[in-house]
XYZ file of C-alpha atoms in Angstrom:
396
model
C 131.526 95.169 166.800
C 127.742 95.980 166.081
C 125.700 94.691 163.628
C 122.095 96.315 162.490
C 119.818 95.533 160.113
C 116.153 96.419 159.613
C 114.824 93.035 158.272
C 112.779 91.372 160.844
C 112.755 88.323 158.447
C 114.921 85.325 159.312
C 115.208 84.225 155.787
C 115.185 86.211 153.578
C 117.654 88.997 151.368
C 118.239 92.158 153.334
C 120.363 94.976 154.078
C 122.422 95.527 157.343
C 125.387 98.042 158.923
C 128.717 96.464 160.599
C 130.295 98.970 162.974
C 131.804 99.941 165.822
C 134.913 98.440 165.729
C 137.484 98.964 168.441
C 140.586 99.999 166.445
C 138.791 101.760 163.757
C 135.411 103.329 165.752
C 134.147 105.393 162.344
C 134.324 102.996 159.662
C 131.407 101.353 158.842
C 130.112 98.239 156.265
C 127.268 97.805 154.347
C 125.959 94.072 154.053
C 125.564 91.925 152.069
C 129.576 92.593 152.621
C 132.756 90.911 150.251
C 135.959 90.242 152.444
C 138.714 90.572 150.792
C 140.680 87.568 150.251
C 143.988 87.554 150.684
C 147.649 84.959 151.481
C 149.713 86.209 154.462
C 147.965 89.453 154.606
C 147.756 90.930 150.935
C 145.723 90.363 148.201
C 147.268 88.145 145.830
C 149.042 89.362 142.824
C 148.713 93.108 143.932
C 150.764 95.268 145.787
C 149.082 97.616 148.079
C 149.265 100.340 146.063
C 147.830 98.825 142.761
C 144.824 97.550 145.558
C 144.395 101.323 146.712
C 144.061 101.862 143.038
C 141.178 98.733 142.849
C 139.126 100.067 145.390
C 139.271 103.726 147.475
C 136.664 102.016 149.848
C 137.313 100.806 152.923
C 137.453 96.958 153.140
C 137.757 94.110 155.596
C 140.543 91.574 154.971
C 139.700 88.224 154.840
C 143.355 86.209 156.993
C 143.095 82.374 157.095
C 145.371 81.205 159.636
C 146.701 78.588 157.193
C 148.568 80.595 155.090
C 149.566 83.228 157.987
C 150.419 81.202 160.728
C 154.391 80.841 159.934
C 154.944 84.723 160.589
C 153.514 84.018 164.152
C 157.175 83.916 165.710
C 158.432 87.717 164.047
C 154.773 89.107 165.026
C 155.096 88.276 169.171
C 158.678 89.037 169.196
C 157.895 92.778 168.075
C 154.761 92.686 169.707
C 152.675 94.173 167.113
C 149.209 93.102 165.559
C 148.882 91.359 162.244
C 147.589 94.241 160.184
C 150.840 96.150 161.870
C 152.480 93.765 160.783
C 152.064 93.737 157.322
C 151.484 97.285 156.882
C 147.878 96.836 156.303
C 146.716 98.916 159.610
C 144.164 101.236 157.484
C 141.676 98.003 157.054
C 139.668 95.714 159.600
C 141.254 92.159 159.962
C 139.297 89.215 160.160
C 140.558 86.019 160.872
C 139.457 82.000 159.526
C 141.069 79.315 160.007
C 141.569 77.304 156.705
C 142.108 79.172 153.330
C 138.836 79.071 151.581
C 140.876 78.966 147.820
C 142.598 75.636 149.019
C 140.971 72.645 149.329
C 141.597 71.247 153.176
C 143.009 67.784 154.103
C 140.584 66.062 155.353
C 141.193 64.039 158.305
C 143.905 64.436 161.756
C 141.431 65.832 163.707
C 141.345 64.855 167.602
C 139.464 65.316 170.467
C 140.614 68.708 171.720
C 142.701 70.047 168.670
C 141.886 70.402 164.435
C 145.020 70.169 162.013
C 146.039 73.440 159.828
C 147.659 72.897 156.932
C 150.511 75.459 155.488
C 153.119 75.574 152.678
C 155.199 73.568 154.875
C 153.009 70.886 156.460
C 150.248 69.935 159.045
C 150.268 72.256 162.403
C 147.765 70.567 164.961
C 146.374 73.302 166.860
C 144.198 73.219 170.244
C 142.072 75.864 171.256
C 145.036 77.386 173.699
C 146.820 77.347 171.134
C 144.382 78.794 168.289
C 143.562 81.610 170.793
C 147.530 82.418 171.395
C 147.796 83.080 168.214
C 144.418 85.358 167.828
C 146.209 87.393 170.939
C 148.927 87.996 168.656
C 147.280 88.567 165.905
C 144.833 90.862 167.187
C 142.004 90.924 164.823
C 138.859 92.720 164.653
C 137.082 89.814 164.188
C 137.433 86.230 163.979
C 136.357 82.720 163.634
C 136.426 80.357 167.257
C 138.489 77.185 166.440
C 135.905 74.460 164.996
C 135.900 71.104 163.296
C 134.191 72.441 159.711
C 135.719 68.687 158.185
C 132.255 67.462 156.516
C 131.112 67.434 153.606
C 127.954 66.161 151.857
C 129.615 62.867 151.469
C 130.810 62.941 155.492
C 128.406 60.114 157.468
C 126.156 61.085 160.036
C 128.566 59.777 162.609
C 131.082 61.878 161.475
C 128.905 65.040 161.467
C 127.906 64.326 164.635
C 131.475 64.144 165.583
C 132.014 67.529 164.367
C 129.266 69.220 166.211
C 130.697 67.676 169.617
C 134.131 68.506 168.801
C 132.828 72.185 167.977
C 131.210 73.094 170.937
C 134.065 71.650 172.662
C 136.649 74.178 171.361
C 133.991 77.637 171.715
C 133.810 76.977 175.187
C 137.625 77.091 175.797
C 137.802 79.760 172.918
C 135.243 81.846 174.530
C 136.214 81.840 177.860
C 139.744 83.037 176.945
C 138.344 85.925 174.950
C 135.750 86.900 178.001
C 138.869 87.198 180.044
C 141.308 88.719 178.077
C 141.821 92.732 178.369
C 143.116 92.230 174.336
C 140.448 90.450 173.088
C 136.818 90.969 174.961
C 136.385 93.855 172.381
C 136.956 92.046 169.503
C 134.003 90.198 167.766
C 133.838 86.337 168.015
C 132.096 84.516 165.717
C 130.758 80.289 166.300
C 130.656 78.452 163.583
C 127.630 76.154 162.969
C 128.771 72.324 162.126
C 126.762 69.515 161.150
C 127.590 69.100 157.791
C 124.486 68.096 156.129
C 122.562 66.508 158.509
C 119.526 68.825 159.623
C 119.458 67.061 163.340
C 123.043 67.747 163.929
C 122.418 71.741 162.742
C 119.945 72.358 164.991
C 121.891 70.594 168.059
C 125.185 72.806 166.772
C 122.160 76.401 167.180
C 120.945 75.166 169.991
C 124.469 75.623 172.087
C 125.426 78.379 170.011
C 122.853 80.914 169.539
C 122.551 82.656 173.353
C 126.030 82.684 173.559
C 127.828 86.200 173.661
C 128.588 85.884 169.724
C 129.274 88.683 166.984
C 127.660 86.283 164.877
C 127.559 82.827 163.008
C 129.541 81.322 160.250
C 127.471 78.362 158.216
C 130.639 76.177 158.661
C 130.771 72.556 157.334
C 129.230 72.647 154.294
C 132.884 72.221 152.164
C 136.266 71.149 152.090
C 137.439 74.973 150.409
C 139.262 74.898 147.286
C 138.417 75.424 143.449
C 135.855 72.526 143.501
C 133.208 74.717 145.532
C 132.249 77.294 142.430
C 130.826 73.817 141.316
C 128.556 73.521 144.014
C 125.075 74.211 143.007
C 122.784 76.207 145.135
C 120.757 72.950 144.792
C 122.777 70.806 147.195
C 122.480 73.482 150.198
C 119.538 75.172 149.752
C 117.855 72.880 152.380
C 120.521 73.335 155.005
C 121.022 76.741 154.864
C 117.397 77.666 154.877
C 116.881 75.172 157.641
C 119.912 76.723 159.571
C 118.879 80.573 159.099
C 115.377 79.845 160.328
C 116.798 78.712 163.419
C 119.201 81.937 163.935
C 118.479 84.972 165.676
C 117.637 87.985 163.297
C 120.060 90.487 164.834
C 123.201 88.264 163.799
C 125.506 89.038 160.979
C 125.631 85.390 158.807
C 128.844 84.366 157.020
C 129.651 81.738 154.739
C 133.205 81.557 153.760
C 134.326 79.760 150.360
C 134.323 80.490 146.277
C 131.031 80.102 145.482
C 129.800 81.485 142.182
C 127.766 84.417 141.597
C 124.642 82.401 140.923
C 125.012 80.448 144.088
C 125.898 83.299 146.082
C 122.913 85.082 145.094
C 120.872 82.252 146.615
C 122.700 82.299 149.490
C 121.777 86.133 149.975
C 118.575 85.671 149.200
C 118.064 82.813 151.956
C 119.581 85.335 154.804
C 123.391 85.018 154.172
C 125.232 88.544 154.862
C 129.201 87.758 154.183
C 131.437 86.530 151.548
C 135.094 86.259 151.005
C 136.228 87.312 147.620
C 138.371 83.632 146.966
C 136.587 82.892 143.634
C 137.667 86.181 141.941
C 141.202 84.683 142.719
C 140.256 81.265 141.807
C 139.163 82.591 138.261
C 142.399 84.390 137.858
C 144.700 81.570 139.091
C 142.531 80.075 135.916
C 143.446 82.671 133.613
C 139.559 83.941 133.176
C 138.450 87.168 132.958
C 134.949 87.417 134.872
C 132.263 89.098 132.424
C 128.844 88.041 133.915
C 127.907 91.591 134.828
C 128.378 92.281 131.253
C 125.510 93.435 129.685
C 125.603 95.782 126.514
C 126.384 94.685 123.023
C 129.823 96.042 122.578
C 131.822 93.930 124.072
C 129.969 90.787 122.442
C 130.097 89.114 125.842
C 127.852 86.101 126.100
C 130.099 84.100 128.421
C 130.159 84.481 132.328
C 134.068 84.176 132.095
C 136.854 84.713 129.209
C 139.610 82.291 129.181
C 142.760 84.648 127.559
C 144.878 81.817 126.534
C 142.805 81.029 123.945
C 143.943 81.590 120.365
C 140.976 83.897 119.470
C 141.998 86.639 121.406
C 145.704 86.905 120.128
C 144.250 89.283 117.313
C 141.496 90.707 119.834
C 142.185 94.798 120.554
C 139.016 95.320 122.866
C 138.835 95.209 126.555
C 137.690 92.437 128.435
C 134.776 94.422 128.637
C 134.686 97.858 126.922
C 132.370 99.699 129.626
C 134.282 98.406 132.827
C 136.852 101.378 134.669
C 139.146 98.998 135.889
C 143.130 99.672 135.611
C 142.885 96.768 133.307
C 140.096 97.064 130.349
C 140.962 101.072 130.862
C 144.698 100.281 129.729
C 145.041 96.932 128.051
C 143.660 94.893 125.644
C 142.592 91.007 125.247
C 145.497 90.346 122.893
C 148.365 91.575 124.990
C 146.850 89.454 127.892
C 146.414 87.086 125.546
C 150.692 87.684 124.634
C 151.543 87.975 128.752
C 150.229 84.664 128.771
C 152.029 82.837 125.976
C 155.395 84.710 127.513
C 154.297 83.572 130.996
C 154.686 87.429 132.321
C 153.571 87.485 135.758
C 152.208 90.662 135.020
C 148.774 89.030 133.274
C 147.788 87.700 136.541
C 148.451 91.004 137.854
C 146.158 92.315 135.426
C 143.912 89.576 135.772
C 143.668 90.045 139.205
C 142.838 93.648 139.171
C 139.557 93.321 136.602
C 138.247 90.168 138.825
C 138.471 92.198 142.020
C 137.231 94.679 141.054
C 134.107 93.389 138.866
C 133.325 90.953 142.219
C 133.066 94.476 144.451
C 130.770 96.346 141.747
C 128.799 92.859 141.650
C 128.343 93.137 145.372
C 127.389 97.142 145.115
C 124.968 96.169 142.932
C 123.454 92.972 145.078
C 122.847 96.205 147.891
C 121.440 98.277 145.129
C 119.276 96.009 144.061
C 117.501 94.669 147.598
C 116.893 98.257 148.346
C 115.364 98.943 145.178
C 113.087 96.141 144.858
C 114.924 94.720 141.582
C 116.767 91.885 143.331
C 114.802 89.361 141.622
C 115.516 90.449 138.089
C 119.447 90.562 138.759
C 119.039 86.533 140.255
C 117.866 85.704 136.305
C 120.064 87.925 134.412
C 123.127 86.250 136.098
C 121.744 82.848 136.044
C 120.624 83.152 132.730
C 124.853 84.186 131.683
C 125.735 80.500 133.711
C 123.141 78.214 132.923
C 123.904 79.617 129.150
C 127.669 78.552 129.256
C 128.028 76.464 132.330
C 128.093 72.879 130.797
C 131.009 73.984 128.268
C 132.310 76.491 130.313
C 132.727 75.574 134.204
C 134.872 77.731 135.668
């Protein structure tokens, strides 16, 4: 994997090209890139085919190991890869380690191994271990096993602990992927622990940064789950702009996690180059309908996010939003959303699903629009403008 970008700035919004990729040597990504969240290898909600209808683009799926890890048996004994596997060969794979939509049990973790945690309980896994199953997944890229358990509550001790425990598992992760024939072409990525602590971050760099890494992941800063749309830009802006400065320009930067658009711009603009698309899921598991990019008078949308269980809609014959060319606004209206709900038809999560996917991959089109075009700027205060206006009796 090969990552370009122009900007000689550490920190600072810019515009890069992922390539050159092993198993699929002619597709390439534009950054600042959305992974596609998904639960054991498909987007939630949507059958392939509806996704193919969501988006004609190539993507890269985002696979925690979490909620994947129980099909590990089936996958070695027909000795295929992951996206094989689930018959999603046509897009690049890349693999995490905790589900960024579910918030991670703190705790369990030892000197040499981190604890998973699935539908059916707690999985300790060691870096042999973690790397077994990358060899049978086979991804095109992935995340070395880490200890990302802090959060900006976690005690210095304890993000100190972290870093140690960290560096510990790359070594034995990297070494097995230097001297594996399956995996030396794929693209590793270190994550950088240390929670809050600026001391710990730059010890966590210091190891990582001449290693033979795809890139970084600013790890640590979380425990995943709905609670991190909450986090304001605020609380990190400090670490992550401390962090970047310390990175090495030619490095793609991911941070994994549903952040809100508002936050996520910051993040951009500070140097960050991946997301994963979790809080489009997040705000359908809620039963909202995102319309932040909203911006014309027809659709009477002053809120970042529509909640259709609420009684005001039941009557409502518009789109969620009347210019969006989703399957969704195109074909349906508020009111029969509105009726799926109060009948509990899976089908409005469906929808629901469809209209927040694909309004978070025209909202990241229009992020990489707007840095080459010199407007990015303007879009950072029309979006915060549509959150600070409804986030105190809205929050998502």
């Amino acid at each position: 994997m090969k990552f370009f970008t122009d900007s000689i700035t550490r920190c600072a919004a810019r515009i890069g090209t992922l390539n050159g990729f092993e198993r699929l040597p002619n597709v390439s990504f534009e950054t600042p890139l959305l992974l596609i969240y998904t639960k054991n290898g498909s987007v939630p909600h949507l059958t392939k085919d509806i996704f193919k209808n969501v988006t004609t683009k190539e993507q890269i799926l985002s696979v925690s190991l979490s909620s994947s890890v129980l099909m590990t048996d089936v996958i070695k004994e027909l000795d295929i890869s992951f996206a094989d596997f689930v018959s999603m060969k046509e897009y690049i794979n890349f693999l995490s380690i905790h589900d960024p939509a579910c918030t991670t049990t703190s705790g369990f973790q030892q000197l040499d191994s981190i604890s998973i945690w699935t539908r059916t309980g707690r999985i300790v896994v060691s870096a042999k271990k973690y790397m077994e199953f990358v060899q049978a997944y086979k991804p095109d890229l992935y995340v070395a096993l880490c200890d990302g358990d802090t959060n900006i509550n976690s005690s210095a001790k304890r993000m100190s602990k972290a870093v140690h425990r960290s560096k510990t598992l790359l070594e034995q992760c990297l070494d097995i992927h230097l001297n594996s024939d399956t995996l030396k072409s794929k693209g590793i990525l270190g994550s950088i622990e240390g929670g809050y602590n600026l001391q710990a971050r730059e010890e966590s760099i210091s190891y990582l940064k001449d290693k033979p890494l795809a890139g970084f992941v600013i790890d640590g800063l979380h425990n995943n789950g709905p609670s991190v749309q909450n986090v304001a830009s605020e609380q990190i802006k400090q670490v992550v702009q401390h962090t970047i400065n310390l990175l090495p320009a030619d490095k793609i930067r991911v941070s994994m996690g549903c952040w809100n658009p508002v936050t996520v711009l910051d993040l951009i603009e500070l140097g960050v180059d991946v997301f994963d698309s979790s809080y489009p899921y997040i705000v359908t598991e809620q039963l909202q309908a995102l319309t932040f990019l909203c911006e014309h008078d027809a659709c009477k949308n002053n809120q970042y996010a529509i909640s259709v269980a609420e009684k005001r809609y039941a009557d409502d014959f518009s789109s969620i939003c009347n210019e969006c060319k989703c399957l969704a606004c195109q074909n349906h209206s508020r009111a029969y959303l509105h009726h799926l709900y109060h009948t509990k038809e899976m089908l409005v999560s469906v929808l629901l699903m469809i209209h927040n996917t694909h309004s978070y991959l025209q909202f990241f089109s229009i992020i990489r629009d707007s840095i080459k075009n010199g407007t990015f700027s303007e879009l950072k205060k029309k979006i915060r403008l549509k959150y600070a206006a409804n986030f105190e009796t809205n929050t998502v």
